[in-house]
Amino acid sequence: MTIVGEPRPAIVVTGASAGIGRAIARVAAREGGPLVLIGRSSDGLDEAAREVAEAGGEPFTLALDLLERDAPGRLESFLIENGLVCEVLVNSAGYGLRGAAVALPLEEQLGIVDLNIRALSELTLRFLPGMAARRRGGVINFSSIAGFVPGPYMTLYYASKAFVGSFSQALYQEFRRAGVTVTCVAPGPVRTDFLEASKAAHAALFRLLPTAEAEMVAERAWRGFRARRRLVVPGFSAKLAVVAARLLPASLLLPLIARLQRSGNDPCPCGSGKKFKNCCGARRWSLSPGIFRTKRAGGRR
Ligand SMILES: NC(=O)c1ccc[n+]([C@@H]2O[C@H](COP(=O)([O-])OP(=O)(O)OC[C@H]3O[C@@H](n4cnc5c(N)ncnc54)[C@H](OP(=O)(O)O)[C@@H]3O)[C@@H](O)[C@H]2O)c1
């Protein structure tokens, strides 16, 4: 029986204005009840709200820049004002940047830390105690197969996703007996704006790996969460990539990922201002006893 004035349990989705977050909002909406949709783009949120309503949910939208330090507090106030309490939190907002770590703008790179790590951690830690007190609900955090291996030329993004994996799985263990689930979802490449916005789409690695649909990832993530799973890796190719990342030695994986993620036209990390292919990446002919072989200008890579 619902007591008048008692806050209603809501599903809160960050990154709900686009991509995987919007897809998971549509899936979660089938269960009915309030969904709080968060993103910066009002147009994206309006469209997401319409989709959620069509799927059977009751949408609330909140335009919020999660890079702003007071954003989590403003979300809490919004929930209180609307008579809601966060029962399920989906942390899907996130971004990445491909390129040499020293060549990418520092502030934009630190934004990855602020959004993918800081905002995700703060929201998770703000809402988990209430969930545990009610012994219901939980958190879905989006990591990536990138979280299983260091990622040269997308360094901060991979590192941020490793954090999400470690953070979420540790919390899963802490809270599993409290009736609360923390599920880490680690997709491979997914067909969303992310691939172009991060410039990952320009890297050979992302052209080699099969691209999943956001709907499939959202369905598997939600089903895995409801089945109280610690880790969901949606799709066969993503699972294969995780197995490879766990089995292959770093001495093999790191040069391979570097090769597949950098472009010869990227600025050289040495700071010369030249393109990588014309600087440390340039091939030089050298003569060693009996054989011709090519050698990188900067030695072994
Ligand atoms: N797509 C992939 O290939 C892939 C693969 C593995 C993991 N993932 C992870 O899955 C999650 C979702 O990715 P996606 O593919 O759905 O990306 P996307 O299509 O680019 O969507 C990103 C979402 O995050 C929101 N967002 C970005 N910056 C924000 C900020 N400062 N404040 C509030 N919201 C912000 C965006 O909304 P606004 O622009 O409206 O703010 C948008 O709704 C990310 O964590 C990503 O790292 C993606």
PDB file of N, CA, C and O and ligand atoms in Angstrom, residues 15-21 39-41 64-67 92-95 115 142-144 157 161 187-190 192-195, ligand 1:
ATOM      1  N   GLY A  15      23.191  10.286 -18.780  1.00  0.00           N
ATOM      2  CA  GLY A  15      23.475  10.020 -20.199  1.00  0.00           C
ATOM      3  C   GLY A  15      22.240   9.535 -20.914  1.00  0.00           C
ATOM      4  O   GLY A  15      22.315   8.782 -21.887  1.00  0.00           O
ATOM      5  N   ALA A  16      21.062   9.994 -20.429  1.00  0.00           N
ATOM      6  CA  ALA A  16      19.789   9.485 -20.967  1.00  0.00           C
ATOM      7  C   ALA A  16      19.359  10.219 -22.233  1.00  0.00           C
ATOM      8  O   ALA A  16      18.382   9.826 -22.866  1.00  0.00           O
ATOM      9  N   SER A  17      20.089  11.281 -22.615  1.00  0.00           N
ATOM     10  CA  SER A  17      19.664  12.052 -23.789  1.00  0.00           C
ATOM     11  C   SER A  17      20.124  11.402 -25.093  1.00  0.00           C
ATOM     12  O   SER A  17      19.715  11.839 -26.171  1.00  0.00           O
ATOM     13  N   ALA A  18      20.995  10.388 -25.014  1.00  0.00           N
ATOM     14  CA  ALA A  18      21.530   9.780 -26.251  1.00  0.00           C
ATOM     15  C   ALA A  18      22.063   8.382 -25.965  1.00  0.00           C
ATOM     16  O   ALA A  18      22.241   7.986 -24.806  1.00  0.00           O
ATOM     17  N   GLY A  19      22.308   7.653 -27.043  1.00  0.00           N
ATOM     18  CA  GLY A  19      23.074   6.412 -26.996  1.00  0.00           C
ATOM     19  C   GLY A  19      22.545   5.336 -26.066  1.00  0.00           C
ATOM     20  O   GLY A  19      21.340   5.069 -26.000  1.00  0.00           O
ATOM     21  N   ILE A  20      23.470   4.729 -25.335  1.00  0.00           N
ATOM     22  CA  ILE A  20      23.136   3.560 -24.505  1.00  0.00           C
ATOM     23  C   ILE A  20      22.222   3.962 -23.349  1.00  0.00           C
ATOM     24  O   ILE A  20      21.298   3.225 -22.997  1.00  0.00           O
ATOM     25  N   GLY A  21      22.469   5.133 -22.753  1.00  0.00           N
ATOM     26  CA  GLY A  21      21.644   5.588 -21.630  1.00  0.00           C
ATOM     27  C   GLY A  21      20.188   5.742 -22.052  1.00  0.00           C
ATOM     28  O   GLY A  21      19.267   5.355 -21.319  1.00  0.00           O
ATOM     29  N   GLY A  39      20.829  14.619 -18.640  1.00  0.00           N
ATOM     30  CA  GLY A  39      21.786  14.910 -19.716  1.00  0.00           C
ATOM     31  C   GLY A  39      21.853  16.417 -19.839  1.00  0.00           C
ATOM     32  O   GLY A  39      21.189  17.144 -19.091  1.00  0.00           O
ATOM     33  N   ARG A  40      22.673  16.924 -20.790  1.00  0.00           N
ATOM     34  CA  ARG A  40      22.732  18.387 -20.963  1.00  0.00           C
ATOM     35  C   ARG A  40      21.788  18.852 -22.057  1.00  0.00           C
ATOM     36  O   ARG A  40      21.244  19.933 -22.012  1.00  0.00           O
ATOM     37  N   SER A  41      21.581  18.003 -23.078  1.00  0.00           N
ATOM     38  CA  SER A  41      20.794  18.433 -24.238  1.00  0.00           C
ATOM     39  C   SER A  41      19.291  18.311 -23.959  1.00  0.00           C
ATOM     40  O   SER A  41      18.770  17.210 -23.774  1.00  0.00           O
ATOM     41  N   LEU A  64      21.289  18.703 -16.772  1.00  0.00           N
ATOM     42  CA  LEU A  64      22.328  18.855 -15.749  1.00  0.00           C
ATOM     43  C   LEU A  64      23.681  18.569 -16.373  1.00  0.00           C
ATOM     44  O   LEU A  64      23.845  17.571 -17.082  1.00  0.00           O
ATOM     45  N   ASP A  65      24.644  19.439 -16.115  1.00  0.00           N
ATOM     46  CA  ASP A  65      26.018  19.168 -16.538  1.00  0.00           C
ATOM     47  C   ASP A  65      26.737  18.511 -15.368  1.00  0.00           C
ATOM     48  O   ASP A  65      27.018  19.152 -14.353  1.00  0.00           O
ATOM     49  N   LEU A  66      27.018  17.237 -15.507  1.00  0.00           N
ATOM     50  CA  LEU A  66      27.607  16.485 -14.391  1.00  0.00           C
ATOM     51  C   LEU A  66      29.062  16.867 -14.120  1.00  0.00           C
ATOM     52  O   LEU A  66      29.649  16.408 -13.149  1.00  0.00           O
ATOM     53  N   LEU A  67      29.629  17.726 -14.981  1.00  0.00           N
ATOM     54  CA  LEU A  67      30.979  18.217 -14.698  1.00  0.00           C
ATOM     55  C   LEU A  67      30.947  19.311 -13.633  1.00  0.00           C
ATOM     56  O   LEU A  67      31.971  19.667 -13.066  1.00  0.00           O
ATOM     57  N   SER A  92      25.416   6.135 -17.089  1.00  0.00           N
ATOM     58  CA  SER A  92      25.830   5.903 -18.477  1.00  0.00           C
ATOM     59  C   SER A  92      26.573   7.096 -19.059  1.00  0.00           C
ATOM     60  O   SER A  92      27.282   6.948 -20.054  1.00  0.00           O
ATOM     61  N   ALA A  93      26.424   8.290 -18.468  1.00  0.00           N
ATOM     62  CA  ALA A  93      27.117   9.473 -19.003  1.00  0.00           C
ATOM     63  C   ALA A  93      28.620   9.221 -18.976  1.00  0.00           C
ATOM     64  O   ALA A  93      29.163   8.739 -17.977  1.00  0.00           O
ATOM     65  N   GLY A  94      29.265   9.520 -20.081  1.00  0.00           N
ATOM     66  CA  GLY A  94      30.712   9.330 -20.135  1.00  0.00           C
ATOM     67  C   GLY A  94      31.228   9.759 -21.485  1.00  0.00           C
ATOM     68  O   GLY A  94      30.465   9.849 -22.447  1.00  0.00           O
ATOM     69  N   TYR A  95      32.515  10.077 -21.550  1.00  0.00           N
ATOM     70  CA  TYR A  95      33.114  10.350 -22.858  1.00  0.00           C
ATOM     71  C   TYR A  95      34.579   9.944 -22.869  1.00  0.00           C
ATOM     72  O   TYR A  95      35.170   9.665 -21.825  1.00  0.00           O
ATOM     73  N   LEU A 115      34.028  13.314 -15.154  1.00  0.00           N
ATOM     74  CA  LEU A 115      32.719  12.720 -15.487  1.00  0.00           C
ATOM     75  C   LEU A 115      32.730  11.202 -15.256  1.00  0.00           C
ATOM     76  O   LEU A 115      31.911  10.676 -14.496  1.00  0.00           O
ATOM     77  N   PHE A 142      28.504   1.911 -16.281  1.00  0.00           N
ATOM     78  CA  PHE A 142      29.049   1.546 -17.585  1.00  0.00           C
ATOM     79  C   PHE A 142      30.557   1.694 -17.609  1.00  0.00           C
ATOM     80  O   PHE A 142      31.090   2.790 -17.545  1.00  0.00           O
ATOM     81  N   SER A 143      31.222   0.535 -17.691  1.00  0.00           N
ATOM     82  CA  SER A 143      32.651   0.485 -17.976  1.00  0.00           C
ATOM     83  C   SER A 143      32.765   0.191 -19.466  1.00  0.00           C
ATOM     84  O   SER A 143      31.976   0.720 -20.276  1.00  0.00           O
ATOM     85  N   SER A 144      33.687  -0.653 -19.871  1.00  0.00           N
ATOM     86  CA  SER A 144      33.917  -0.961 -21.288  1.00  0.00           C
ATOM     87  C   SER A 144      34.901  -2.113 -21.336  1.00  0.00           C
ATOM     88  O   SER A 144      35.621  -2.361 -20.352  1.00  0.00           O
ATOM     89  N   TYR A 157      40.845   7.492 -21.129  1.00  0.00           N
ATOM     90  CA  TYR A 157      39.554   6.810 -21.250  1.00  0.00           C
ATOM     91  C   TYR A 157      39.674   5.373 -20.731  1.00  0.00           C
ATOM     92  O   TYR A 157      38.871   4.929 -19.895  1.00  0.00           O
ATOM     93  N   LYS A 161      37.878   3.659 -17.375  1.00  0.00           N
ATOM     94  CA  LYS A 161      36.982   2.498 -17.417  1.00  0.00           C
ATOM     95  C   LYS A 161      37.514   1.357 -16.537  1.00  0.00           C
ATOM     96  O   LYS A 161      36.735   0.562 -15.996  1.00  0.00           O
ATOM     97  N   PRO A 187      30.707  -3.059 -22.404  1.00  0.00           N
ATOM     98  CA  PRO A 187      30.482  -3.357 -23.827  1.00  0.00           C
ATOM     99  C   PRO A 187      31.750  -3.159 -24.649  1.00  0.00           C
ATOM    100  O   PRO A 187      32.672  -2.449 -24.232  1.00  0.00           O
ATOM    101  N   GLY A 188      31.759  -3.775 -25.848  1.00  0.00           N
ATOM    102  CA  GLY A 188      32.739  -3.414 -26.881  1.00  0.00           C
ATOM    103  C   GLY A 188      32.186  -2.194 -27.610  1.00  0.00           C
ATOM    104  O   GLY A 188      31.280  -1.526 -27.098  1.00  0.00           O
ATOM    105  N   PRO A 189      32.702  -1.895 -28.814  1.00  0.00           N
ATOM    106  CA  PRO A 189      32.189  -0.733 -29.548  1.00  0.00           C
ATOM    107  C   PRO A 189      30.673  -0.827 -29.791  1.00  0.00           C
ATOM    108  O   PRO A 189      30.169  -1.890 -30.130  1.00  0.00           O
ATOM    109  N   VAL A 190      29.980   0.286 -29.558  1.00  0.00           N
ATOM    110  CA  VAL A 190      28.518   0.340 -29.726  1.00  0.00           C
ATOM    111  C   VAL A 190      28.210   1.494 -30.686  1.00  0.00           C
ATOM    112  O   VAL A 190      28.853   2.548 -30.603  1.00  0.00           O
ATOM    113  N   THR A 192      26.921   4.439 -31.442  1.00  0.00           N
ATOM    114  CA  THR A 192      26.337   5.658 -30.866  1.00  0.00           C
ATOM    115  C   THR A 192      27.221   6.828 -31.296  1.00  0.00           C
ATOM    116  O   THR A 192      28.258   6.627 -31.929  1.00  0.00           O
ATOM    117  N   ASP A 193      26.852   8.042 -30.860  1.00  0.00           N
ATOM    118  CA  ASP A 193      27.652   9.230 -31.178  1.00  0.00           C
ATOM    119  C   ASP A 193      29.049   9.164 -30.573  1.00  0.00           C
ATOM    120  O   ASP A 193      29.960   9.862 -31.002  1.00  0.00           O
ATOM    121  N   PHE A 194      29.199   8.337 -29.541  1.00  0.00           N
ATOM    122  CA  PHE A 194      30.472   8.234 -28.817  1.00  0.00           C
ATOM    123  C   PHE A 194      31.652   7.982 -29.752  1.00  0.00           C
ATOM    124  O   PHE A 194      32.714   8.589 -29.609  1.00  0.00           O
ATOM    125  N   LEU A 195      31.467   7.069 -30.718  1.00  0.00           N
ATOM    126  CA  LEU A 195      32.599   6.641 -31.546  1.00  0.00           C
ATOM    127  C   LEU A 195      33.147   7.801 -32.373  1.00  0.00           C
ATOM    128  O   LEU A 195      34.356   7.954 -32.511  1.00  0.00           O
TER     129      LEU A 195
HETATM  130  N1  LIG B   1      29.633   3.634 -27.619  1.00  0.00           N
HETATM  131  C1  LIG B   1      30.614   2.817 -27.317  1.00  0.00           C
HETATM  132  O1  LIG B   1      31.297   2.290 -28.216  1.00  0.00           O
HETATM  133  C2  LIG B   1      30.876   2.438 -25.874  1.00  0.00           C
HETATM  134  C3  LIG B   1      31.593   1.262 -25.631  1.00  0.00           C
HETATM  135  C4  LIG B   1      31.857   0.894 -24.320  1.00  0.00           C
HETATM  136  C5  LIG B   1      31.428   1.683 -23.277  1.00  0.00           C
HETATM  137  N2  LIG B   1      30.730   2.826 -23.549  1.00  0.00           N
HETATM  138  C6  LIG B   1      30.322   3.651 -22.407  1.00  0.00           C
HETATM  139  O2  LIG B   1      28.918   3.659 -22.339  1.00  0.00           O
HETATM  140  C7  LIG B   1      28.463   4.892 -21.809  1.00  0.00           C
HETATM  141  C8  LIG B   1      27.450   5.516 -22.759  1.00  0.00           C
HETATM  142  O3  LIG B   1      28.100   5.768 -23.985  1.00  0.00           O
HETATM  143  P1  LIG B   1      27.281   6.141 -25.304  1.00  0.00           P
HETATM  144  O4  LIG B   1      27.885   5.328 -26.398  1.00  0.00           O
HETATM  145  O5  LIG B   1      25.843   6.085 -25.045  1.00  0.00           O
HETATM  146  O6  LIG B   1      27.768   7.647 -25.489  1.00  0.00           O
HETATM  147  P2  LIG B   1      26.985   8.860 -26.205  1.00  0.00           P
HETATM  148  O7  LIG B   1      26.058   8.371 -27.239  1.00  0.00           O
HETATM  149  O8  LIG B   1      28.071   9.825 -26.583  1.00  0.00           O
HETATM  150  O9  LIG B   1      26.131   9.462 -25.003  1.00  0.00           O
HETATM  151  C9  LIG B   1      26.778  10.030 -23.906  1.00  0.00           C
HETATM  152  C10 LIG B   1      25.733  10.531 -22.940  1.00  0.00           C
HETATM  153  O10 LIG B   1      26.420  11.150 -21.833  1.00  0.00           O
HETATM  154  C11 LIG B   1      25.882  12.442 -21.634  1.00  0.00           C
HETATM  155  N3  LIG B   1      26.876  13.368 -21.130  1.00  0.00           N
HETATM  156  C12 LIG B   1      28.101  13.620 -21.664  1.00  0.00           C
HETATM  157  N4  LIG B   1      28.721  14.566 -20.962  1.00  0.00           N
HETATM  158  C13 LIG B   1      27.880  14.919 -19.967  1.00  0.00           C
HETATM  159  C14 LIG B   1      27.959  15.866 -18.907  1.00  0.00           C
HETATM  160  N5  LIG B   1      29.015  16.653 -18.727  1.00  0.00           N
HETATM  161  N6  LIG B   1      26.902  15.986 -18.059  1.00  0.00           N
HETATM  162  C15 LIG B   1      25.799  15.211 -18.224  1.00  0.00           C
HETATM  163  N7  LIG B   1      25.674  14.296 -19.208  1.00  0.00           N
HETATM  164  C16 LIG B   1      26.699  14.164 -20.068  1.00  0.00           C
HETATM  165  C17 LIG B   1      25.382  12.876 -23.010  1.00  0.00           C
HETATM  166  O11 LIG B   1      24.342  13.803 -22.883  1.00  0.00           O
HETATM  167  P3  LIG B   1      24.454  15.360 -23.281  1.00  0.00           P
HETATM  168  O12 LIG B   1      25.358  15.469 -24.451  1.00  0.00           O
HETATM  169  O13 LIG B   1      23.029  15.725 -23.525  1.00  0.00           O
HETATM  170  O14 LIG B   1      25.003  15.961 -22.054  1.00  0.00           O
HETATM  171  C18 LIG B   1      24.817  11.576 -23.550  1.00  0.00           C
HETATM  172  O15 LIG B   1      23.517  11.382 -23.087  1.00  0.00           O
HETATM  173  C19 LIG B   1      29.715   5.753 -21.616  1.00  0.00           C
HETATM  174  O16 LIG B   1      30.104   5.707 -20.271  1.00  0.00           O
HETATM  175  C20 LIG B   1      30.743   5.100 -22.502  1.00  0.00           C
HETATM  176  O17 LIG B   1      32.040   5.307 -22.027  1.00  0.00           O
HETATM  177  C21 LIG B   1      30.441   3.209 -24.819  1.00  0.00           C
END
